[in-house]
Short mmCIF file of C-alpha atoms (C1' of nucleotides) in Angstrom, two decimals:
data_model
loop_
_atom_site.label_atom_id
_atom_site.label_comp_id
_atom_site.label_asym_id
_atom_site.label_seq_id
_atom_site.Cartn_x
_atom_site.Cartn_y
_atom_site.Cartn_z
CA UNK A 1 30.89 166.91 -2.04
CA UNK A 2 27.69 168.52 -3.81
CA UNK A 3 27.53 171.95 -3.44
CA UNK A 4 25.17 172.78 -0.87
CA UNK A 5 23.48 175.54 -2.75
CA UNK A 6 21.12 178.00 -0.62
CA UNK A 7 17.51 178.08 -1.98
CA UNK A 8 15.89 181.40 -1.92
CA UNK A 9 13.45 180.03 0.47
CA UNK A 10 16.57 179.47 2.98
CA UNK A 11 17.86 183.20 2.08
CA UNK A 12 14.64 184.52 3.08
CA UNK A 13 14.80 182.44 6.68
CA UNK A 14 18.21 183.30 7.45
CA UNK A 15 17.93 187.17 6.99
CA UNK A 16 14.17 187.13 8.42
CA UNK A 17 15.44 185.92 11.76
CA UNK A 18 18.50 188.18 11.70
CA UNK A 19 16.37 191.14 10.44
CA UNK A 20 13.59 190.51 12.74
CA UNK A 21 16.06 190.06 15.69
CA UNK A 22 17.90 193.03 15.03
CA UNK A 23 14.61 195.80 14.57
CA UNK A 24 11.52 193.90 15.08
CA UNK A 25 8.62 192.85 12.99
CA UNK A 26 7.06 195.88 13.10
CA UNK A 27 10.44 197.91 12.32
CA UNK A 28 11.67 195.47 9.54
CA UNK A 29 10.12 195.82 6.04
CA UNK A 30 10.28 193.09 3.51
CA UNK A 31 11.88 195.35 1.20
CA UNK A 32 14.50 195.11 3.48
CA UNK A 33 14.62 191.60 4.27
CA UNK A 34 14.85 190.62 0.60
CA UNK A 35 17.19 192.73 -0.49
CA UNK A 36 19.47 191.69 2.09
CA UNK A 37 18.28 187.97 0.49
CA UNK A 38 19.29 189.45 -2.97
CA UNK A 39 15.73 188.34 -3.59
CA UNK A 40 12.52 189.89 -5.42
CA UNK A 41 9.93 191.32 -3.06
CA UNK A 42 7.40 189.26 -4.56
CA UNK A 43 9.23 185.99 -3.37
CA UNK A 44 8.21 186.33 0.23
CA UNK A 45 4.79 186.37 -0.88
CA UNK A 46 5.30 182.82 -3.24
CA UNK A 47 7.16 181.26 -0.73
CA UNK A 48 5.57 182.43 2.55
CA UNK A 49 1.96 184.04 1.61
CA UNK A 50 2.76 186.86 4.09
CA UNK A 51 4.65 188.94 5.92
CA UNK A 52 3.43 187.71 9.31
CA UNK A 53 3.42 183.54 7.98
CA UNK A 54 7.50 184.66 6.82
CA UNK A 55 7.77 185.21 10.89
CA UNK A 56 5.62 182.25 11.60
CA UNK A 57 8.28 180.19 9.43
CA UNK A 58 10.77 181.32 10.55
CA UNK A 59 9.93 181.02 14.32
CA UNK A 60 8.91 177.34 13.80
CA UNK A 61 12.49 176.74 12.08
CA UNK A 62 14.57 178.29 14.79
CA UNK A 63 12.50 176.91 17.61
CA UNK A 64 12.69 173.24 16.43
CA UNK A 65 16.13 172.56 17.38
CA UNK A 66 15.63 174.04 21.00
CA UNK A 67 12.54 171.80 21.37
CA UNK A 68 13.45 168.38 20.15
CA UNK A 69 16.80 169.25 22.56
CA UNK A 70 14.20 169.74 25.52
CA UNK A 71 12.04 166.99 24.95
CA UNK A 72 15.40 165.17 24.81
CA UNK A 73 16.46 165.75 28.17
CA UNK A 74 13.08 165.59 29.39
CA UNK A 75 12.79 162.56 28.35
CA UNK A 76 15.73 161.17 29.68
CA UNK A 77 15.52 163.02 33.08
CA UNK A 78 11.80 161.61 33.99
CA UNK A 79 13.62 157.87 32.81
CA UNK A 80 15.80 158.06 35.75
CA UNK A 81 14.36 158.73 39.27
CA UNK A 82 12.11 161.99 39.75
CA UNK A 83 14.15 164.91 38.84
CA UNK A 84 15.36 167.87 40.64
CA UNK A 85 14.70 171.55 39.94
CA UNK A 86 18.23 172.25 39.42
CA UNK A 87 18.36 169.21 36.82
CA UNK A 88 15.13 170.60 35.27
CA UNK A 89 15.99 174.30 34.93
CA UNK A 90 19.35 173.06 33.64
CA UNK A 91 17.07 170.82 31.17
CA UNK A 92 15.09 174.33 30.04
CA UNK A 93 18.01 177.15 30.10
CA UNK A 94 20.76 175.12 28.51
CA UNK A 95 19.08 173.85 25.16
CA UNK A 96 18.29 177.89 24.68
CA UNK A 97 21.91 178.92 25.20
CA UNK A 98 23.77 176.56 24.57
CA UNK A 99 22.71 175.33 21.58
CA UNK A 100 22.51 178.00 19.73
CA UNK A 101 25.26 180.44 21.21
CA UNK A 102 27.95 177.44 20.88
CA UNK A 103 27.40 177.95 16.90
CA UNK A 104 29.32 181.37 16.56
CA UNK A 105 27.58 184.51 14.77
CA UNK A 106 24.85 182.51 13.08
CA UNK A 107 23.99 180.71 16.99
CA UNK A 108 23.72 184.23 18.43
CA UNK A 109 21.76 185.47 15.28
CA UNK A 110 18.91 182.79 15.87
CA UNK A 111 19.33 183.33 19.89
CA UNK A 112 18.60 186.83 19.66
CA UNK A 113 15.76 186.13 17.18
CA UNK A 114 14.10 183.73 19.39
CA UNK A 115 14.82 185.92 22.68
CA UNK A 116 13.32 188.93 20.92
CA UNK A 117 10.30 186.72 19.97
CA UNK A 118 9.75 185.23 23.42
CA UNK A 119 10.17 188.85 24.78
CA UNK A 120 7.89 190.57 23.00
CA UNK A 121 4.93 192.04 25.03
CA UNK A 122 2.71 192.54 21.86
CA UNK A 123 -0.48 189.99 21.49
CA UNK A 124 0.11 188.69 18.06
CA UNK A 125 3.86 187.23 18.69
CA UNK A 126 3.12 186.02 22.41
CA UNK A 127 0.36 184.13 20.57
CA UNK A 128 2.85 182.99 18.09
CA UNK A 129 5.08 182.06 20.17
CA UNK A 130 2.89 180.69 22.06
CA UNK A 131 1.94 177.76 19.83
CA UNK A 132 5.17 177.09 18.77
CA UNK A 133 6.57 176.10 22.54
CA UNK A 134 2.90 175.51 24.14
CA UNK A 135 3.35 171.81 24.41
CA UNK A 136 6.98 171.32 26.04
CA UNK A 137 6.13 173.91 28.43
CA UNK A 138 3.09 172.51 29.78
CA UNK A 139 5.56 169.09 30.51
CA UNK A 140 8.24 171.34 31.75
CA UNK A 141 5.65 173.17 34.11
CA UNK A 142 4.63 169.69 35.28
CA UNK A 143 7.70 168.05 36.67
CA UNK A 144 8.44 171.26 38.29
CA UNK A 145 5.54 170.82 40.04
CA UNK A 146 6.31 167.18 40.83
CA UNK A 147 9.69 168.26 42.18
CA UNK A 148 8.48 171.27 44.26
CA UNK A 149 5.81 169.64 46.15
CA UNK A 150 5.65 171.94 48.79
CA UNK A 151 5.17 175.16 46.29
CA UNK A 152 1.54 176.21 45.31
CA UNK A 153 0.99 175.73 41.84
CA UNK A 154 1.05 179.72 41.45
CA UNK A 155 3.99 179.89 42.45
CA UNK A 156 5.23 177.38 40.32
CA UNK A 157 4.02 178.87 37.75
CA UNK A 158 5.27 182.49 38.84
CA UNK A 159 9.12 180.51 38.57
CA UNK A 160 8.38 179.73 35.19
CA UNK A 161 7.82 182.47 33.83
CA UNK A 162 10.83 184.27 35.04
CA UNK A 163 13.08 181.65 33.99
CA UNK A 164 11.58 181.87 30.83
CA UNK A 165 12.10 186.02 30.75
CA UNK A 166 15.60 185.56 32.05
CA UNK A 167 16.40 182.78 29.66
CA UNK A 168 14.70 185.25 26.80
CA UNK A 169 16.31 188.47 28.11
CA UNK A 170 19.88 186.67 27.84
CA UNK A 171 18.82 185.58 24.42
CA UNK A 172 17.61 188.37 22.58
CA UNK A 173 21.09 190.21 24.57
CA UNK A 174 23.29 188.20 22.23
CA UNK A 175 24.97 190.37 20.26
CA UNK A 176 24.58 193.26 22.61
CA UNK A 177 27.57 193.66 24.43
CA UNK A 178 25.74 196.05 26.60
CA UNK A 179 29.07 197.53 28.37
CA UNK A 180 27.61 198.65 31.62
CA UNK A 181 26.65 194.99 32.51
CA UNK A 182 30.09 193.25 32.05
CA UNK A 183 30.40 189.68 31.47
CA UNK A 184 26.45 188.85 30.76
CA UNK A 185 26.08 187.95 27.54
CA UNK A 186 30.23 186.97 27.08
CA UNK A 187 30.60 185.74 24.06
CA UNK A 188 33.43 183.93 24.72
CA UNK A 189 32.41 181.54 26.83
CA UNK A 190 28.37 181.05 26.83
CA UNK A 191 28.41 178.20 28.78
CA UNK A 192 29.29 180.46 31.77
CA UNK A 193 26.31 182.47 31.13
CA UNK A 194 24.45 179.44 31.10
CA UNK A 195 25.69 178.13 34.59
CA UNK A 196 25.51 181.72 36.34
CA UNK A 197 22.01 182.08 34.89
CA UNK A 198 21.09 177.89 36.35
CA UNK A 199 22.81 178.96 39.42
CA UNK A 200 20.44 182.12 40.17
CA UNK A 201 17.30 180.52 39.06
CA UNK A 202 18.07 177.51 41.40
CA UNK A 203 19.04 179.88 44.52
CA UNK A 204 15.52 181.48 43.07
CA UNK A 205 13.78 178.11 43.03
CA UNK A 206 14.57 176.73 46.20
CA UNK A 207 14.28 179.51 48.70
CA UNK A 208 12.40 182.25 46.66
CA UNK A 209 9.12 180.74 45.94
CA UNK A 210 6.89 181.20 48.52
CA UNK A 211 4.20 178.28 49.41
CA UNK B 1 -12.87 224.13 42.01
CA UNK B 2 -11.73 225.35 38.75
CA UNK B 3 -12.43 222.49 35.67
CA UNK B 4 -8.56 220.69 35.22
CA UNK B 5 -9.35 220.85 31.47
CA UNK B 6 -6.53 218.30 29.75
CA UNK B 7 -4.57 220.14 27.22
CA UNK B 8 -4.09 218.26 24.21
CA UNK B 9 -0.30 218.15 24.73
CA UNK B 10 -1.70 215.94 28.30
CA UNK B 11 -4.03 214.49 26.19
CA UNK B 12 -1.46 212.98 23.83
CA UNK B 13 0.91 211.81 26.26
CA UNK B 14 -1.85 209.94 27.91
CA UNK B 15 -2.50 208.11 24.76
CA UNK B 16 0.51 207.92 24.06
CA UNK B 17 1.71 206.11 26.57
CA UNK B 18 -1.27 203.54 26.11
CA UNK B 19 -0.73 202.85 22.41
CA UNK B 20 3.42 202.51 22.50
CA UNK B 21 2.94 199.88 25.13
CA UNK B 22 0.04 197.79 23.60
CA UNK B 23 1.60 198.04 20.31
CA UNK B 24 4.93 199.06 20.81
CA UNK B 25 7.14 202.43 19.13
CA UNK B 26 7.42 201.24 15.60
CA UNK B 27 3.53 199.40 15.48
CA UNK B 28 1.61 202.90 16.70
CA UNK B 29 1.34 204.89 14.06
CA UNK B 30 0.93 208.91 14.70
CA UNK B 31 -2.68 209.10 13.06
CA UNK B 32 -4.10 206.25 15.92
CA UNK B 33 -2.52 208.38 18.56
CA UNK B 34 -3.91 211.68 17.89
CA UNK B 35 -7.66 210.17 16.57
CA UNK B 36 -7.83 208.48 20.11
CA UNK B 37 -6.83 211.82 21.66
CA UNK B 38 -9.23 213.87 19.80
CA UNK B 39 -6.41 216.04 18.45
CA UNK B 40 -5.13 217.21 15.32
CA UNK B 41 -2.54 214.64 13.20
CA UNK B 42 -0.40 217.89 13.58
CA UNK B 43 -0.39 218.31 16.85
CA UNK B 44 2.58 216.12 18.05
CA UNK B 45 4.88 218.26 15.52
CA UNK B 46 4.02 221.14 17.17
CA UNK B 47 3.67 220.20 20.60
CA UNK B 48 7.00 217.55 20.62
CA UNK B 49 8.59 218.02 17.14
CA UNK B 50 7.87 214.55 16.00
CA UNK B 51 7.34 210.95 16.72
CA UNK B 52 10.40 209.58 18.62
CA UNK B 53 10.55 212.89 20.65
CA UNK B 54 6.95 211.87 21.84
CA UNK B 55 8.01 208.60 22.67
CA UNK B 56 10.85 210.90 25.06
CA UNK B 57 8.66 212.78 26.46
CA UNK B 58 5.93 209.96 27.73
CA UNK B 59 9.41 207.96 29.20
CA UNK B 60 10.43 211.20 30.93
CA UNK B 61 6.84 211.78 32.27
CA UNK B 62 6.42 208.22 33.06
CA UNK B 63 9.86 207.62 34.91
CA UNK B 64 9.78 210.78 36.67
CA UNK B 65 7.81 209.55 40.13
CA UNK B 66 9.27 206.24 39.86
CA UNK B 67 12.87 207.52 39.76
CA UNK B 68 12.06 209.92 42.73
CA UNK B 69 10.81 207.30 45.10
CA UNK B 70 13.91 205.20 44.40
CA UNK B 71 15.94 208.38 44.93
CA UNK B 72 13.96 209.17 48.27
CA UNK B 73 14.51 205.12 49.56
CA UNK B 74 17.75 204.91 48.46
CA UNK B 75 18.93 208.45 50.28
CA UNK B 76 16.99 206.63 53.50
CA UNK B 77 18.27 203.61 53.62
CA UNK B 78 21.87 205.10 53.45
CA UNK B 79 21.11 207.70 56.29
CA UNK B 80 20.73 204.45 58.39
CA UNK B 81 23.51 201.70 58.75
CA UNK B 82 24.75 199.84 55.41
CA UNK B 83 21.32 198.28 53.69
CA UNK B 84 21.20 194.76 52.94
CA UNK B 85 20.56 193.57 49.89
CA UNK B 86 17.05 192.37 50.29
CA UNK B 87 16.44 196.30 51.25
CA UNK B 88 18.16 197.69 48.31
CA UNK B 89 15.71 195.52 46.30
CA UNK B 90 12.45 196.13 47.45
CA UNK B 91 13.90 199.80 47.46
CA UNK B 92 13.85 198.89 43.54
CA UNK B 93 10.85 197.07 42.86
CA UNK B 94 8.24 198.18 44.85
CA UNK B 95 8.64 201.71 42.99
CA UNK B 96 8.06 200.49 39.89
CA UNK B 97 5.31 197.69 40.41
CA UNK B 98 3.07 199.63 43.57
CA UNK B 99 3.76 202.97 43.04
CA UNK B 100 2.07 202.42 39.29
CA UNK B 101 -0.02 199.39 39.85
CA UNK B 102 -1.54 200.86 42.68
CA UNK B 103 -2.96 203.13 40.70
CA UNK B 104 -6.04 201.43 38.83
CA UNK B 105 -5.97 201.22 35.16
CA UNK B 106 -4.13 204.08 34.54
CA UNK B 107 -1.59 202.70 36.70
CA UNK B 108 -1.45 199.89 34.93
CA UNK B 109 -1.41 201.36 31.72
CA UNK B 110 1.76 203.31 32.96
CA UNK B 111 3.44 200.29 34.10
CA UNK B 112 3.15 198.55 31.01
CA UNK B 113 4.55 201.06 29.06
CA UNK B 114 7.58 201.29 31.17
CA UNK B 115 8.03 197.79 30.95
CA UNK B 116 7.44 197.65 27.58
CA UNK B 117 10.36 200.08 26.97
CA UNK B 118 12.34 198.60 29.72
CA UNK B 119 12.21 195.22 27.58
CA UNK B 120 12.83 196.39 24.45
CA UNK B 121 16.02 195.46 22.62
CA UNK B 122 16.04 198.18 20.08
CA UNK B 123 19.02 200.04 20.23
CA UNK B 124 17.58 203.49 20.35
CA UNK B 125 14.86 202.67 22.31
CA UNK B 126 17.10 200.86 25.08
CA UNK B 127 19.23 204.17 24.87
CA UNK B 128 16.37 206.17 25.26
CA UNK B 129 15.38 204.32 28.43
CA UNK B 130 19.14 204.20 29.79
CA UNK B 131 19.25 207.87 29.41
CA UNK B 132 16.82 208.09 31.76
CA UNK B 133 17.66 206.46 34.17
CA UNK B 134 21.07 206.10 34.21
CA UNK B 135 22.28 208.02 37.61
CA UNK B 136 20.23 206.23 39.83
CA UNK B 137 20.60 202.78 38.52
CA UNK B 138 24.38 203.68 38.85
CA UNK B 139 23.64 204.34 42.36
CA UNK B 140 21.57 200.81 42.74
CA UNK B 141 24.55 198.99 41.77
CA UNK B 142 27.35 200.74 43.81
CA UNK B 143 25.24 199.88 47.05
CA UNK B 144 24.56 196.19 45.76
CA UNK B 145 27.87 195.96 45.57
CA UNK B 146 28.77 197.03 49.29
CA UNK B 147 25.96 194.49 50.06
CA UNK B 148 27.38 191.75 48.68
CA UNK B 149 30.96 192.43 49.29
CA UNK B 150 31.55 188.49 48.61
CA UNK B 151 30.44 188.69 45.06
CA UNK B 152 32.48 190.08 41.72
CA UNK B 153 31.41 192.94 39.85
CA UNK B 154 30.32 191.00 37.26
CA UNK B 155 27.96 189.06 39.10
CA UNK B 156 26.59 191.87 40.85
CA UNK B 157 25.95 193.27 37.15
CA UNK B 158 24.20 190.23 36.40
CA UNK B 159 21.94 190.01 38.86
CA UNK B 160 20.84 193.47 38.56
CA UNK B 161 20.45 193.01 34.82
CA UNK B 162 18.17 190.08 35.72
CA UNK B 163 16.44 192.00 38.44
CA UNK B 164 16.07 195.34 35.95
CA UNK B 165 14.71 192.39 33.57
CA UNK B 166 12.32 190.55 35.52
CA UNK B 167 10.50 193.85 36.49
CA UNK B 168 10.13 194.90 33.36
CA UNK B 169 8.84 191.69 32.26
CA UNK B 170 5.85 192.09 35.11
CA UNK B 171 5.77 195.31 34.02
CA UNK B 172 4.94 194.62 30.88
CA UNK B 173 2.33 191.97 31.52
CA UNK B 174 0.35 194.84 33.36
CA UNK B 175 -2.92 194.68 31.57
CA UNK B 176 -2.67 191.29 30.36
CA UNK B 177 -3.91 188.55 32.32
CA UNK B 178 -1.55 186.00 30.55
CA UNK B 179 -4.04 183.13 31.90
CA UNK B 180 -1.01 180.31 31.50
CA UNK B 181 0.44 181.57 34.67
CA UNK B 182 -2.32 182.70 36.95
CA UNK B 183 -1.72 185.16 40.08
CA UNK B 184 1.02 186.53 38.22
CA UNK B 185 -0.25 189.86 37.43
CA UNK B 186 -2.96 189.48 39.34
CA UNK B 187 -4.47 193.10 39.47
CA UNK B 188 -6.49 192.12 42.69
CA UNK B 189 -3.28 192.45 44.81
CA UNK B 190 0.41 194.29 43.24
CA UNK B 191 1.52 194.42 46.68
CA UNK B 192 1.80 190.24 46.40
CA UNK B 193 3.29 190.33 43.17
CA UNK B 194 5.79 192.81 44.84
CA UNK B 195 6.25 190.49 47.41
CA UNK B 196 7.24 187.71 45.27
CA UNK B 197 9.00 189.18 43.14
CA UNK B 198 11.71 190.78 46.02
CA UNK B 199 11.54 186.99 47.65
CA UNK B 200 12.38 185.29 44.14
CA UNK B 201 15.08 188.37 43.80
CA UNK B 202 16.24 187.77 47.10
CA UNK B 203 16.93 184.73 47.35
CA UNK B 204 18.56 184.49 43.93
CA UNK B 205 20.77 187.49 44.82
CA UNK B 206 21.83 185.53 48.48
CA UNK B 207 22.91 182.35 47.05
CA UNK B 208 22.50 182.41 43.60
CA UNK B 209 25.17 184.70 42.49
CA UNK B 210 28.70 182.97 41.87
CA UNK B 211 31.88 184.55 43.68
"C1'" DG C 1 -11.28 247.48 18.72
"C1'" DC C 2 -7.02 245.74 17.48
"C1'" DA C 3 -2.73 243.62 17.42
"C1'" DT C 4 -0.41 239.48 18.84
"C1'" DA C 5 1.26 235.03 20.42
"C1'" DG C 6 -0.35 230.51 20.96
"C1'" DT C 7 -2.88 226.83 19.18
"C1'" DT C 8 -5.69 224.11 15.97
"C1'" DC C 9 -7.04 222.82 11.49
"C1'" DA C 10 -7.68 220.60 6.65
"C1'" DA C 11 -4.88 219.46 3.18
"C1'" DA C 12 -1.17 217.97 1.00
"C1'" DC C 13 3.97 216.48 0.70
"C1'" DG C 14 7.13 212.72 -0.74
"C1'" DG C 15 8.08 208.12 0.74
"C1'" DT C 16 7.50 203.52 2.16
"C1'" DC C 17 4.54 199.83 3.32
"C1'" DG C 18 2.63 194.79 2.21
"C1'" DT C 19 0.64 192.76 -1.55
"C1'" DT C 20 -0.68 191.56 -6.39
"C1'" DT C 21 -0.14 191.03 -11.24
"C1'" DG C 22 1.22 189.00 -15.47
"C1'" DA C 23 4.98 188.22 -18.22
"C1'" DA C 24 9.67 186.09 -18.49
"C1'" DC C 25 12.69 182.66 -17.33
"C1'" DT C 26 14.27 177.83 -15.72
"C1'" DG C 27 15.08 172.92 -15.99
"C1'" DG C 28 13.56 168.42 -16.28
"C1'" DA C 29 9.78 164.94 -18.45
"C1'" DG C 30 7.64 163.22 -22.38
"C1'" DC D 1 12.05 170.00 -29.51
"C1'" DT D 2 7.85 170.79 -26.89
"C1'" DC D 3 5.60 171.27 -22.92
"C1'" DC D 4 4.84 172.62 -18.36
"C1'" DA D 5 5.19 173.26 -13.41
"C1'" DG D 6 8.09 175.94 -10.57
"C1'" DT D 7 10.27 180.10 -9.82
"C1'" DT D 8 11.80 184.83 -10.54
"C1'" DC D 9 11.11 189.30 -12.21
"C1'" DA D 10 9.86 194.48 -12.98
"C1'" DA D 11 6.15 197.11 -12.25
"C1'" DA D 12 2.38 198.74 -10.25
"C1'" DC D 13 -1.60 198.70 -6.66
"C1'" DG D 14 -3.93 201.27 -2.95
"C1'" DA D 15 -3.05 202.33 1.69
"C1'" DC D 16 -0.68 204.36 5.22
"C1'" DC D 17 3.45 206.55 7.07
"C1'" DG D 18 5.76 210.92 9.53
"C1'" DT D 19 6.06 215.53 8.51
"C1'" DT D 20 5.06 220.25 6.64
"C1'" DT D 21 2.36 224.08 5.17
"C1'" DG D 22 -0.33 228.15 5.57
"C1'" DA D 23 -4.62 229.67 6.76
"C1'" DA D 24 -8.11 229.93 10.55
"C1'" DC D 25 -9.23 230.21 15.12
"C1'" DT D 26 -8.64 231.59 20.20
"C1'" DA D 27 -7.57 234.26 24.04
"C1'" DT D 28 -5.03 237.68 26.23
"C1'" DG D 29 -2.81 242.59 26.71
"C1'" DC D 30 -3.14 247.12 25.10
#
DNA sequence: GCATAGTTCAAACGGTCGTTTGAACTGGAG
DNA sequence: CTCCAGTTCAAACGACCGTTTGAACTATGC
């Protein structure tokens, strides 16, 4: 087969997100990224224009696979009769953990990048992250709605976002063994993470919202 | 009564504690710290030494009353019979959401900058915070686990790790109104977010938790 | 008044930051 | 071979970083 040869452009992504995930934006230079890229500094300003539209890219590259997954199964779910929450958070949680902590070092590389992202309290990167998963969450937010009829819309809304800080928190902890809490973020088996993590947002769901 | 003049050493941890959690450790520089606190750019060296023992001493200062009303609930709920576990979490989160948010903007401010710290996935930063808080957390889960004598270790690691996560992540969003998800934060009424936060935790912790 | 310990100050230290420049290289098209 | 758009490169830009210095100020005890 053709050799598939790495463009610098790719370099650049790869170590960004791995960078970025491991210190930060703020805490990671570009010096640092393109060394690691065995790149010229100048390069992230030909390819990118910026420091900040390097992130941007690099968000919008790890994101897209976790999306088009979401839609997926939204899609499919709302084909078949009206969905239940535990189908639905099962439909959100599993597309962030799965699919990217099933892929080995690399997997938990872009999961901690995108946890990190999603995490982050600071108003630039909520905004960019923001836009980048804006338009699945506002369907996502929807059926729940639909399939909690008897829930207020803040509360609703109140679920949401903690199953989208849990789902981040177990993200951006990939990688971090953290040895007090045992058995979190196992990498050896992520799929239990993923149905201990559906399993307490469901319990959370159905009898912790209140009307 | 006699003027309570700030010192600048006051002064700076009040700042302090603002900037690190609007911007984060790494985004604050030193020179926006001590021009908002009308104080000399060498006046952290003297007063703390430098930047990161700063950051130490806001966390310390910050944590302190939070860590003593857990201590104080915690000591009372085991002077009566065994606590459930819905008592052993409101003994958790209502010191860190009320006991700040209750507080006005300054409360707020606090709040956010715990959470902020809480959140963050920076090794020294998360070591920083786990220093500080370490014994009584160890305490939080030892009782958990006499609550919920059904569940595994692990599980009773993971749902503190998702309850030490979600109120950091409400923490956090002190001060930001996050319009998406209204009535979240809502600054009108903590107590409410307190309440359900400890009925989402609750019922998550009940039957959410796998054996 | 004077010495003294505590605090503040302007100024500068060496380093690193993100970004820009213009020349050098690359590989395919004509 | 020549040309040229695309890419890489070393070098430098001004700005800002955390930290240090040594002198100046302040207030208290003698």
């Amino acid at each position: 087969m053709e050799t598939p040869v790495e463009t610098t452009r790719e370099r650049l992504l790869n170590v960004a997100e791995q960078r970025f995930g491991e210190g930060g934006y703020e805490g990671t230079s570009l010096r640092a990224i393109t060394v690691a890229a065995a790149a010229n500094i100048a390069a992230v300003n030909y390819h990118f224009g910026s420091k900040e539209a390097l992130l941007r890219a690099a968000v919008a590259r790890a994101m897209a696979p976790v999306n088009t997954e979401r839609r997926r199964r939204l899609d499919q779910l709302e084909a078949g009769g009206p969905p239940t929450p535990e189908e639905l958070i099962r439909a959100f949680i599993e597309p962030g953990l799965e699919l990217v902590l099933r892929r080995g070092e690399r997997g938990a590389v872009v999961a901690r990048f995108i946890g990190r992202i999603a995490f982050d309290p600071s108003k630039r990167i909520r905004e960019l992250y923001a836009t980048e998963s804006d338009p699945i969450e506002r369907r996502y937010l929807a059926a729940l709605q639909r399939a909690l009829p008897q829930a207020s819309p803040e509360a609703v809304a109140f679920g949401y976002v903690n199953m989208l800080g849990l789902l981040a928190l177990h993200q951006s902890q990939a990688l971090s063994p953290t040895p007090g809490a045992a058995g979190v973020g196992d990498p050896e088996d992520p799929g239990k993470l993923a149905e201990n993590l559906v399993a307490f947002l469901v319990a959370a769901f159905d009898r912790g919202l209140r009307p």
